[in-house]
mmCIF file of C-alpha atoms and ligand atoms in Angstrom:
data_model
loop_
_atom_site.group_PDB
_atom_site.id
_atom_site.type_symbol
_atom_site.label_atom_id
_atom_site.label_comp_id
_atom_site.label_asym_id
_atom_site.label_seq_id
_atom_site.Cartn_x
_atom_site.Cartn_y
_atom_site.Cartn_z
ATOM 1 C CA MET D 23 0.000 0.000 0.000
ATOM 2 C CA THR D 24 1.261 3.469 -0.794
ATOM 3 C CA VAL D 25 0.340 6.274 1.595
ATOM 4 C CA PRO D 26 0.748 9.864 0.410
ATOM 5 C CA LEU D 27 1.969 12.564 2.774
ATOM 6 C CA LEU D 28 -1.063 14.602 1.686
ATOM 7 C CA ASP D 29 -3.912 13.956 -0.750
ATOM 8 C CA LEU D 30 -5.998 17.069 -1.407
ATOM 9 C CA ARG D 31 -8.226 15.284 -3.923
ATOM 10 C CA ARG D 32 -9.986 13.414 -1.131
ATOM 11 C CA GLN D 33 -10.908 16.636 0.633
ATOM 12 C CA PHE D 34 -12.065 18.199 -2.626
ATOM 13 C CA ALA D 35 -14.503 15.319 -3.104
ATOM 14 C CA THR D 36 -16.160 16.190 0.237
ATOM 15 C CA VAL D 37 -16.621 19.927 -0.485
ATOM 16 C CA GLU D 38 -16.795 19.967 -4.279
ATOM 17 C CA ALA D 39 -20.491 20.901 -4.587
ATOM 18 C CA ASP D 40 -20.179 23.854 -2.169
ATOM 19 C CA VAL D 41 -16.925 25.028 -3.704
ATOM 20 C CA ARG D 42 -18.362 24.978 -7.222
ATOM 21 C CA ALA D 43 -21.533 26.799 -6.131
ATOM 22 C CA ARG D 44 -19.530 29.528 -4.401
ATOM 23 C CA MET D 45 -17.142 29.882 -7.330
ATOM 24 C CA ASP D 46 -20.081 30.031 -9.761
ATOM 25 C CA GLU D 47 -21.457 33.053 -7.892
ATOM 26 C CA VAL D 48 -18.179 34.870 -8.443
ATOM 27 C CA LEU D 49 -18.069 33.839 -12.095
ATOM 28 C CA ALA D 50 -21.646 35.028 -12.640
ATOM 29 C CA ARG D 51 -20.824 38.437 -11.135
ATOM 30 C CA GLN D 52 -17.403 38.739 -12.847
ATOM 31 C CA SER D 53 -16.180 40.682 -9.798
ATOM 32 C CA PHE D 54 -12.770 39.249 -8.930
ATOM 33 C CA ILE D 55 -10.939 41.810 -6.817
ATOM 34 C CA LEU D 56 -11.964 42.149 -3.156
ATOM 35 C CA GLY D 57 -15.761 42.576 -2.958
ATOM 36 C CA SER D 58 -18.346 40.470 -1.169
ATOM 37 C CA PRO D 59 -16.744 36.993 -0.878
ATOM 38 C CA VAL D 60 -13.588 38.542 0.584
ATOM 39 C CA GLU D 61 -15.583 40.669 3.036
ATOM 40 C CA GLU D 62 -17.733 37.697 4.004
ATOM 41 C CA LEU D 63 -14.662 35.543 4.627
ATOM 42 C CA GLU D 64 -12.979 38.315 6.646
ATOM 43 C CA SER D 65 -16.042 38.555 8.909
ATOM 44 C CA ALA D 66 -16.287 34.763 9.219
ATOM 45 C CA VAL D 67 -12.599 34.309 10.129
ATOM 46 C CA ALA D 68 -12.695 37.230 12.595
ATOM 47 C CA ALA D 69 -15.764 35.684 14.276
ATOM 48 C CA TYR D 70 -14.202 32.190 14.231
ATOM 49 C CA LEU D 71 -11.064 33.444 15.997
ATOM 50 C CA GLY D 72 -12.808 36.024 18.193
ATOM 51 C CA VAL D 73 -10.793 39.005 16.903
ATOM 52 C CA ARG D 74 -12.040 42.412 15.743
ATOM 53 C CA HIS D 75 -10.444 42.600 12.297
ATOM 54 C CA ALA D 76 -9.385 40.290 9.498
ATOM 55 C CA VAL D 77 -7.716 41.611 6.347
ATOM 56 C CA GLY D 78 -7.396 39.286 3.347
ATOM 57 C CA VAL D 79 -4.072 39.469 1.504
ATOM 58 C CA ALA D 80 -2.361 37.650 -1.357
ATOM 59 C CA SER D 81 -0.443 35.041 0.677
ATOM 60 C CA GLY D 82 0.682 34.008 4.122
ATOM 61 C CA THR D 83 4.014 35.611 3.321
ATOM 62 C CA ASP D 84 2.315 38.965 2.718
ATOM 63 C CA ALA D 85 0.277 38.468 5.905
ATOM 64 C CA LEU D 86 3.671 38.654 7.667
ATOM 65 C CA LEU D 87 5.131 41.376 5.472
ATOM 66 C CA LEU D 88 2.320 43.928 5.788
ATOM 67 C CA PRO D 89 2.116 44.211 9.609
ATOM 68 C CA LEU D 90 5.932 44.398 9.725
ATOM 69 C CA ARG D 91 5.889 47.049 6.994
ATOM 70 C CA ALA D 92 3.396 48.991 9.148
ATOM 71 C CA LEU D 93 6.186 49.361 11.734
ATOM 72 C CA ASP D 94 8.151 51.631 9.358
ATOM 73 C CA LEU D 95 11.416 49.940 10.281
ATOM 74 C CA ARG D 96 14.657 51.832 9.787
ATOM 75 C CA PRO D 97 17.962 50.294 8.691
ATOM 76 C CA GLY D 98 19.431 48.367 11.602
ATOM 77 C CA ASP D 99 16.099 47.813 13.373
ATOM 78 C CA GLU D 100 15.878 44.263 14.670
ATOM 79 C CA VAL D 101 13.115 41.676 14.772
ATOM 80 C CA VAL D 102 13.626 38.634 16.980
ATOM 81 C CA THR D 103 12.444 35.295 15.591
ATOM 82 C CA THR D 104 13.140 31.567 15.309
ATOM 83 C CA PRO D 105 15.632 30.006 12.900
ATOM 84 C CA PHE D 106 13.520 26.816 12.737
ATOM 85 C CA THR D 107 10.590 27.764 10.503
ATOM 86 C CA PHE D 108 9.596 28.137 6.874
ATOM 87 C CA PHE D 109 11.745 30.721 5.118
ATOM 88 C CA ALA D 110 8.911 33.275 4.755
ATOM 89 C CA THR D 111 9.056 34.175 8.454
ATOM 90 C CA ALA D 112 12.508 35.718 8.174
ATOM 91 C CA GLY D 113 12.139 36.667 4.512
ATOM 92 C CA ALA D 114 9.244 38.956 5.461
ATOM 93 C CA ILE D 115 11.332 40.587 8.201
ATOM 94 C CA HIS D 116 14.085 41.283 5.690
ATOM 95 C CA ASN D 117 11.694 42.575 3.031
ATOM 96 C CA ALA D 118 10.016 44.888 5.573
ATOM 97 C CA GLY D 119 13.434 46.483 6.102
ATOM 98 C CA GLY D 120 14.332 44.737 9.366
ATOM 99 C CA ARG D 121 17.267 42.651 10.473
ATOM 100 C CA PRO D 122 16.273 39.148 11.606
ATOM 101 C CA VAL D 123 17.782 38.276 14.987
ATOM 102 C CA PHE D 124 17.533 34.548 15.592
ATOM 103 C CA VAL D 125 17.279 32.813 18.954
ATOM 104 C CA ASP D 126 17.359 29.093 19.615
ATOM 105 C CA ILE D 127 14.181 27.042 20.006
ATOM 106 C CA ASP D 128 12.661 25.049 22.806
ATOM 107 C CA ALA D 129 13.769 21.462 22.091
ATOM 108 C CA ASP D 130 10.395 19.951 23.030
ATOM 109 C CA THR D 131 7.993 22.087 20.989
ATOM 110 C CA PHE D 132 10.327 23.513 18.310
ATOM 111 C CA ASN D 133 8.818 26.922 19.196
ATOM 112 C CA LEU D 134 10.452 30.075 20.558
ATOM 113 C CA ASP D 135 11.712 30.020 24.122
ATOM 114 C CA PRO D 136 10.648 33.279 25.878
ATOM 115 C CA GLU D 137 13.809 33.358 28.033
ATOM 116 C CA ARG D 138 16.050 33.230 24.981
ATOM 117 C CA VAL D 139 13.911 35.887 23.311
ATOM 118 C CA ALA D 140 14.250 38.138 26.385
ATOM 119 C CA ALA D 141 18.021 37.753 26.272
ATOM 120 C CA ALA D 142 18.077 38.850 22.612
ATOM 121 C CA VAL D 143 16.047 42.048 23.057
ATOM 122 C CA GLY D 144 18.247 45.117 22.707
ATOM 123 C CA PRO D 145 17.994 48.838 22.010
ATOM 124 C CA ARG D 146 17.312 48.278 18.284
ATOM 125 C CA THR D 147 14.649 45.584 18.775
ATOM 126 C CA ARG D 148 11.261 46.622 17.380
ATOM 127 C CA ALA D 149 9.269 43.405 17.115
ATOM 128 C CA ILE D 150 9.045 39.672 17.797
ATOM 129 C CA VAL D 151 7.727 37.182 15.243
ATOM 130 C CA ALA D 152 6.643 33.964 16.985
ATOM 131 C CA VAL D 153 5.796 30.916 14.872
ATOM 132 C CA ASP D 154 3.161 28.328 15.863
ATOM 133 C CA LEU D 155 5.184 25.490 14.372
ATOM 134 C CA PHE D 156 3.475 22.328 13.105
ATOM 135 C CA GLY D 157 0.142 23.560 14.541
ATOM 136 C CA GLN D 158 1.028 24.176 18.195
ATOM 137 C CA MET D 159 0.883 27.760 19.423
ATOM 138 C CA ALA D 160 4.048 29.444 20.650
ATOM 139 C CA PRO D 161 4.009 30.577 24.310
ATOM 140 C CA MET D 162 2.066 33.687 23.351
ATOM 141 C CA ALA D 163 1.143 34.943 26.847
ATOM 142 C CA GLU D 164 4.783 35.059 27.987
ATOM 143 C CA LEU D 165 5.869 36.606 24.708
ATOM 144 C CA ARG D 166 3.124 39.255 24.896
ATOM 145 C CA ALA D 167 4.179 40.207 28.437
ATOM 146 C CA LEU D 168 7.764 40.516 27.194
ATOM 147 C CA ALA D 169 6.695 42.558 24.152
ATOM 148 C CA ASP D 170 4.645 44.908 26.339
ATOM 149 C CA ARG D 171 7.549 45.377 28.772
ATOM 150 C CA HIS D 172 9.782 46.566 25.934
ATOM 151 C CA GLY D 173 7.200 48.289 23.724
ATOM 152 C CA LEU D 174 7.589 45.751 20.885
ATOM 153 C CA LEU D 175 5.121 44.568 18.259
ATOM 154 C CA LEU D 176 4.312 40.874 18.617
ATOM 155 C CA VAL D 177 3.360 39.133 15.365
ATOM 156 C CA GLU D 178 2.145 35.541 15.508
ATOM 157 C CA ASP D 179 3.011 33.507 12.410
ATOM 158 C CA ALA D 180 -0.120 31.355 12.466
ATOM 159 C CA ALA D 181 0.363 29.949 8.955
ATOM 160 C CA GLN D 182 0.216 26.389 10.320
ATOM 161 C CA SER D 183 -2.127 26.827 13.270
ATOM 162 C CA ILE D 184 -5.606 28.115 12.402
ATOM 163 C CA GLY D 185 -7.950 26.476 14.911
ATOM 164 C CA ALA D 186 -5.279 25.866 17.576
ATOM 165 C CA ARG D 187 -5.934 27.069 21.129
ATOM 166 C CA GLN D 188 -4.163 27.453 24.428
ATOM 167 C CA ARG D 189 -5.394 27.971 27.973
ATOM 168 C CA VAL D 190 -4.270 31.179 29.626
ATOM 169 C CA ASP D 191 -5.451 31.950 33.170
ATOM 170 C CA GLY D 192 -8.199 29.344 32.831
ATOM 171 C CA ALA D 193 -9.604 30.630 29.515
ATOM 172 C CA TRP D 194 -9.077 29.218 26.024
ATOM 173 C CA ARG D 195 -7.346 31.644 23.673
ATOM 174 C CA SER D 196 -7.413 31.193 19.919
ATOM 175 C CA VAL D 197 -4.687 31.943 17.467
ATOM 176 C CA GLY D 198 -4.640 35.723 16.961
ATOM 177 C CA ALA D 199 -5.956 36.626 20.415
ATOM 178 C CA GLN D 200 -2.688 37.465 22.165
ATOM 179 C CA GLY D 201 -0.324 39.029 19.656
ATOM 180 C CA HIS D 202 -0.788 42.439 18.052
ATOM 181 C CA ALA D 203 -1.347 40.679 14.737
ATOM 182 C CA ALA D 204 -1.487 37.097 13.514
ATOM 183 C CA SER D 205 -0.625 35.951 9.997
ATOM 184 C CA ILE D 206 -2.649 33.157 8.441
ATOM 185 C CA SER D 207 -1.742 31.287 5.264
ATOM 186 C CA PHE D 208 -4.257 29.648 2.934
ATOM 187 C CA PHE D 209 -1.548 27.840 0.944
ATOM 188 C CA PRO D 210 -3.212 24.617 -0.288
ATOM 189 C CA SER D 211 -1.391 22.325 2.170
ATOM 190 C CA LYS D 212 -2.297 24.360 5.266
ATOM 191 C CA ASN D 213 -5.158 23.275 7.531
ATOM 192 C CA LEU D 214 -7.501 25.691 5.739
ATOM 193 C CA GLY D 215 -6.155 25.667 2.193
ATOM 194 C CA ALA D 216 -7.292 27.642 -0.837
ATOM 195 C CA TYR D 217 -6.869 26.535 -4.466
ATOM 196 C CA GLY D 218 -3.921 28.823 -4.963
ATOM 197 C CA ASP D 219 -2.187 31.425 -2.802
ATOM 198 C CA GLY D 220 -3.979 33.415 -0.126
ATOM 199 C CA GLY D 221 -3.502 34.831 3.343
ATOM 200 C CA MET D 222 -5.066 36.943 6.062
ATOM 201 C CA VAL D 223 -3.920 39.187 8.886
ATOM 202 C CA VAL D 224 -6.064 39.262 12.022
ATOM 203 C CA THR D 225 -5.761 41.935 14.704
ATOM 204 C CA ASP D 226 -7.715 43.647 17.482
ATOM 205 C CA ASP D 227 -5.964 46.947 16.722
ATOM 206 C CA ASP D 228 -8.247 49.322 14.767
ATOM 207 C CA GLY D 229 -5.368 51.513 13.636
ATOM 208 C CA LEU D 230 -3.270 48.604 12.409
ATOM 209 C CA ALA D 231 -6.257 47.115 10.545
ATOM 210 C CA ALA D 232 -6.864 50.410 8.741
ATOM 211 C CA ARG D 233 -3.194 50.626 7.787
ATOM 212 C CA LEU D 234 -3.222 47.060 6.448
ATOM 213 C CA ARG D 235 -6.330 47.757 4.336
ATOM 214 C CA ARG D 236 -4.452 50.662 2.807
ATOM 215 C CA LEU D 237 -1.149 48.843 2.361
ATOM 216 C CA ARG D 238 -2.780 46.018 0.383
ATOM 217 C CA VAL D 239 -4.113 48.446 -2.267
ATOM 218 C CA HIS D 240 -0.931 50.358 -3.091
ATOM 219 C CA GLY D 241 -1.121 52.554 -0.001
ATOM 220 C CA GLY D 242 -4.293 54.462 -0.873
ATOM 221 C CA LEU D 243 -7.939 53.612 -0.157
ATOM 222 C CA LYS D 244 -9.088 56.313 -2.561
ATOM 223 C CA MET D 245 -8.384 55.123 -6.120
ATOM 224 C CA TYR D 246 -5.384 56.814 -7.726
ATOM 225 C CA HIS D 247 -4.545 58.702 -4.502
ATOM 226 C CA HIS D 248 -1.639 57.250 -2.534
ATOM 227 C CA ASP D 249 -0.793 58.242 1.037
ATOM 228 C CA GLU D 250 2.171 55.893 1.074
ATOM 229 C CA VAL D 251 3.784 53.306 -1.166
ATOM 230 C CA GLY D 252 2.072 50.004 -0.524
ATOM 231 C CA PHE D 253 1.632 46.688 -2.294
ATOM 232 C CA ASN D 254 -0.739 44.873 -4.615
ATOM 233 C CA SER D 255 -1.675 42.214 -2.090
ATOM 234 C CA ARG D 256 -5.322 41.229 -2.045
ATOM 235 C CA LEU D 257 -6.994 37.947 -1.338
ATOM 236 C CA ASP D 258 -8.530 36.790 -4.605
ATOM 237 C CA ALA D 259 -12.347 36.667 -4.643
ATOM 238 C CA LEU D 260 -12.296 33.161 -6.163
ATOM 239 C CA GLN D 261 -10.019 31.964 -3.364
ATOM 240 C CA ALA D 262 -12.308 33.587 -0.785
ATOM 241 C CA ALA D 263 -15.227 31.658 -2.347
ATOM 242 C CA VAL D 264 -13.307 28.370 -1.969
ATOM 243 C CA LEU D 265 -12.428 29.198 1.632
ATOM 244 C CA LEU D 266 -16.023 30.126 2.524
ATOM 245 C CA ALA D 267 -17.069 26.673 1.358
ATOM 246 C CA LYS D 268 -14.305 25.017 3.409
ATOM 247 C CA LEU D 269 -14.340 27.016 6.674
ATOM 248 C CA PRO D 270 -17.392 25.199 8.155
ATOM 249 C CA SER D 271 -15.423 21.914 7.984
ATOM 250 C CA LEU D 272 -12.222 23.224 9.573
ATOM 251 C CA ASP D 273 -12.970 22.107 13.144
ATOM 252 C CA ALA D 274 -13.893 18.587 11.988
ATOM 253 C CA TRP D 275 -10.710 18.371 9.901
ATOM 254 C CA ASN D 276 -8.595 19.559 12.823
ATOM 255 C CA ASP D 277 -10.313 16.988 15.089
ATOM 256 C CA ALA D 278 -9.466 14.282 12.554
ATOM 257 C CA ARG D 279 -5.810 15.377 12.522
ATOM 258 C CA ARG D 280 -5.740 15.244 16.339
ATOM 259 C CA GLY D 281 -7.306 11.791 16.205
ATOM 260 C CA HIS D 282 -4.570 10.523 13.876
ATOM 261 C CA ALA D 283 -1.915 12.108 16.100
ATOM 262 C CA ALA D 284 -3.329 10.474 19.237
ATOM 263 C CA TRP D 285 -3.391 7.112 17.437
ATOM 264 C CA TYR D 286 0.248 7.460 16.294
ATOM 265 C CA ASP D 287 1.186 8.576 19.825
ATOM 266 C CA GLY D 288 -0.278 5.391 21.267
ATOM 267 C CA ARG D 289 1.326 3.215 18.636
ATOM 268 C CA PHE D 290 4.790 4.796 18.928
ATOM 269 C CA ALA D 291 4.905 4.879 22.736
ATOM 270 C CA PRO D 292 6.852 1.571 22.965
ATOM 271 C CA LEU D 293 9.383 2.800 20.387
ATOM 272 C CA GLU D 294 9.864 5.967 22.383
ATOM 273 C CA ALA D 295 10.194 3.960 25.607
ATOM 274 C CA ARG D 296 13.140 2.065 24.107
ATOM 275 C CA GLY D 297 14.765 5.241 22.865
ATOM 276 C CA ALA D 298 14.154 4.697 19.137
ATOM 277 C CA LEU D 299 12.303 7.962 18.513
ATOM 278 C CA VAL D 300 10.700 10.984 20.164
ATOM 279 C CA ARG D 301 7.006 11.718 19.579
ATOM 280 C CA PRO D 302 5.664 15.270 19.152
ATOM 281 C CA ARG D 303 5.394 17.156 22.437
ATOM 282 C CA VAL D 304 2.329 19.263 23.117
ATOM 283 C CA ARG D 305 2.599 21.496 26.175
ATOM 284 C CA PRO D 306 -0.118 21.214 28.849
ATOM 285 C CA GLY D 307 -2.971 23.609 28.114
ATOM 286 C CA ASN D 308 -2.330 23.494 24.368
ATOM 287 C CA GLU D 309 -4.448 22.037 21.601
ATOM 288 C CA SER D 310 -2.398 21.488 18.453
ATOM 289 C CA VAL D 311 -4.021 21.293 15.020
ATOM 290 C CA TYR D 312 -1.187 19.092 13.717
ATOM 291 C CA ASN D 313 -0.431 20.715 10.414
ATOM 292 C CA GLN D 314 2.399 18.209 10.735
ATOM 293 C CA TYR D 315 2.931 15.110 12.885
ATOM 294 C CA THR D 316 6.675 15.283 13.331
ATOM 295 C CA LEU D 317 8.914 12.666 14.915
ATOM 296 C CA ARG D 318 12.493 13.083 16.008
ATOM 297 C CA VAL D 319 14.813 10.248 14.989
ATOM 298 C CA ARG D 320 18.586 10.121 15.257
ATOM 299 C CA ASP D 321 18.869 8.032 12.091
ATOM 300 C CA ARG D 322 16.333 10.210 10.278
ATOM 301 C CA ASP D 323 17.609 9.908 6.725
ATOM 302 C CA ALA D 324 17.754 6.106 6.911
ATOM 303 C CA LEU D 325 14.220 5.946 8.311
ATOM 304 C CA ARG D 326 13.049 8.250 5.563
ATOM 305 C CA GLU D 327 14.597 6.018 2.878
ATOM 306 C CA HIS D 328 13.001 2.969 4.494
ATOM 307 C CA LEU D 329 9.568 4.641 4.492
ATOM 308 C CA THR D 330 9.958 5.794 0.890
ATOM 309 C CA ALA D 331 10.790 2.220 -0.125
ATOM 310 C CA ALA D 332 7.671 1.059 1.759
ATOM 311 C CA GLY D 333 5.536 3.583 -0.166
ATOM 312 C CA VAL D 334 5.009 6.006 2.729
ATOM 313 C CA GLY D 335 5.221 9.714 1.944
ATOM 314 C CA THR D 336 7.258 11.790 4.388
ATOM 315 C CA ALA D 337 8.815 15.247 4.509
ATOM 316 C CA VAL D 338 11.585 17.051 6.336
ATOM 317 C CA TYR D 339 10.446 20.420 7.666
ATOM 318 C CA TYR D 340 13.031 21.981 7.703
ATOM 319 C CA PRO D 341 16.383 20.589 6.549
ATOM 320 C CA LEU D 342 18.446 23.802 6.908
ATOM 321 C CA PRO D 343 17.785 26.330 9.692
ATOM 322 C CA LEU D 344 17.469 29.917 8.578
ATOM 323 C CA HIS D 345 20.646 31.200 10.234
ATOM 324 C CA LEU D 346 22.587 28.880 7.892
ATOM 325 C CA GLN D 347 20.796 29.904 4.672
ATOM 326 C CA PRO D 348 23.197 31.369 2.107
ATOM 327 C CA CYS D 349 21.090 34.529 1.705
ATOM 328 C CA PHE D 350 21.495 35.343 5.407
ATOM 329 C CA ALA D 351 25.288 34.918 5.441
ATOM 330 C CA PRO D 352 25.641 38.723 5.787
ATOM 331 C CA LEU D 353 23.947 38.443 9.210
ATOM 332 C CA GLY D 354 27.125 36.711 10.393
ATOM 333 C CA TYR D 355 25.745 33.548 11.943
ATOM 334 C CA GLY D 356 27.508 30.203 11.718
ATOM 335 C CA ALA D 357 27.077 26.505 12.409
ATOM 336 C CA GLY D 358 26.832 25.835 16.131
ATOM 337 C CA ASP D 359 25.106 29.133 16.958
ATOM 338 C CA PHE D 360 21.705 27.516 17.583
ATOM 339 C CA PRO D 361 22.330 23.881 18.528
ATOM 340 C CA GLU D 362 18.684 22.973 19.173
ATOM 341 C CA ALA D 363 17.519 24.299 15.807
ATOM 342 C CA GLU D 364 20.399 22.510 14.081
ATOM 343 C CA ARG D 365 19.675 19.247 15.909
ATOM 344 C CA ALA D 366 15.985 19.540 15.006
ATOM 345 C CA SER D 367 16.884 20.020 11.326
ATOM 346 C CA ALA D 368 18.899 16.800 11.449
ATOM 347 C CA GLU D 369 16.286 14.726 13.306
ATOM 348 C CA VAL D 370 12.748 15.733 12.247
ATOM 349 C CA LEU D 371 10.527 13.628 10.014
ATOM 350 C CA SER D 372 6.872 14.397 9.290
ATOM 351 C CA LEU D 373 4.388 11.575 8.643
ATOM 352 C CA PRO D 374 1.008 11.611 6.844
ATOM 353 C CA VAL D 375 -1.606 13.196 9.167
ATOM 354 C CA PHE D 376 -4.118 14.741 6.739
ATOM 355 C CA PRO D 377 -7.767 14.508 7.861
ATOM 356 C CA GLU D 378 -8.900 11.985 5.229
ATOM 357 C CA LEU D 379 -6.148 9.459 6.040
ATOM 358 C CA GLU D 380 -7.705 5.974 6.299
ATOM 359 C CA PRO D 381 -7.197 3.710 9.343
ATOM 360 C CA ALA D 382 -5.569 1.067 7.109
ATOM 361 C CA GLU D 383 -3.139 3.697 5.814
ATOM 362 C CA ARG D 384 -2.275 4.793 9.349
ATOM 363 C CA GLU D 385 -1.641 1.166 10.177
ATOM 364 C CA ALA D 386 0.650 0.837 7.143
ATOM 365 C CA VAL D 387 2.612 3.934 8.222
ATOM 366 C CA ALA D 388 3.027 2.617 11.768
ATOM 367 C CA ARG D 389 4.123 -0.817 10.555
ATOM 368 C CA ALA D 390 6.659 0.691 8.210
ATOM 369 C CA VAL D 391 8.132 2.753 11.056
ATOM 370 C CA GLU D 392 8.185 -0.270 13.365
ATOM 371 C CA SER D 393 9.800 -2.507 10.758
ATOM 372 C CA PHE D 394 12.669 -0.043 10.400
ATOM 373 C CA PHE D 395 13.497 -0.269 14.091
ATOM 374 C CA ASP D 396 12.889 -4.026 14.228
ATOM 375 C CA GLY D 397 15.381 -4.380 11.406
ATOM 376 C CA GLN D 398 17.867 -2.470 13.541
ATOM 377 C CA GLY D 399 17.218 -4.742 16.512
ATOM 378 C CA ALA D 400 16.297 -3.456 19.977
ATOM 379 C CA SER D 401 18.351 -0.385 20.717
HETATM 380 C C1 LIG X 12 3.300 28.441 4.797
HETATM 381 C C2 LIG X 12 4.020 29.319 5.736
HETATM 382 C C3 LIG X 12 4.226 30.687 5.494
HETATM 383 C C4 LIG X 12 3.949 31.348 4.175
HETATM 384 O O1 LIG X 12 2.707 31.201 3.677
HETATM 385 P P1 LIG X 12 2.448 31.337 2.100
HETATM 386 O O2 LIG X 12 0.942 31.408 2.052
HETATM 387 O O3 LIG X 12 3.010 30.130 1.443
HETATM 388 O O4 LIG X 12 3.070 32.599 1.631
HETATM 389 C C5 LIG X 12 4.827 31.444 6.482
HETATM 390 N N1 LIG X 12 5.224 30.904 7.640
HETATM 391 C C6 LIG X 12 5.070 29.596 7.910
HETATM 392 C C7 LIG X 12 5.538 29.073 9.220
HETATM 393 C C8 LIG X 12 4.482 28.756 6.968
HETATM 394 O O5 LIG X 12 4.352 27.454 7.228
#
């Protein structure tokens, strides 16, 4: 049996009628830029997350870029972030005119460690970008307290975490509730995926929301009048139509992902007990939406080859931490600077965890993992 890492066709089959009906409305109106589907989706996502504003933009990358651009960074201004994330997190900092300052991750969650962030804050620091990696929220309450103490903007990169929650002082907080802005991606492989690129910024800040609405239309809400130089970065109306058809299923899909993760956790417990692998760690009071189910394995590349040979799709997110990317060489970092991020890059392996995964496929994945370690003998 072959098991894909992700199969979007299965999900399409479950929403196809709604998607086509919503897209047909847009086609009938021939109104493709902003307009009613985008506004409807913005209201629906704001209500879903319990935030005041949602601003649809062209991608998750732009959902990071625009709030950082709203800071009007000056050369030398610093933004603290993680080196263990998708490239866009730091790329957006650079393109907004900031200097990424990396700090090492928490080895258990792969997310930022507030103490290391605090140690990196200096006189030129203007913002923190925290990433909710693999679907588990970063420690947002601690990071917000730190940001407030130093007058910094806190942006939550929620590209992988729409629907995730964490308990703070006894109350559940959604993605977007604790930072100044959160950046959502609708890239097709995310938990709420469009049929192309798309993104959204959510915020409770009225002033920031107004600035973002201006920045996405070339810096001027009045046509052909420009208060500042902005971007062409709008969420496409056809993509908004797709997302409106899919949003009602998001909680069920996230539940299914959590169900697969719990099943893998149970199945892999004996392997972890004998030191063969480490299962994903979710901190108490957190509900992950498992954009990825990611193991740590010392012999990662060999396990990956074994799984490929067995027909199981896997991925390595991410093989090279950002402080070692050639484009960031001018920042002056080197190998050994962030040992936890570097170790994670060498050890992580993500398994199929998409909602429509079948029990027999899960079983095949687990058996393939087990057979690798059986072949190695008890270790
Ligand atoms: C996917 C992703 C992005 C970028 O989103 P796009 O919609 O592809 O531009 C940013 N940050 C993280 C952590 C991501 O996973």
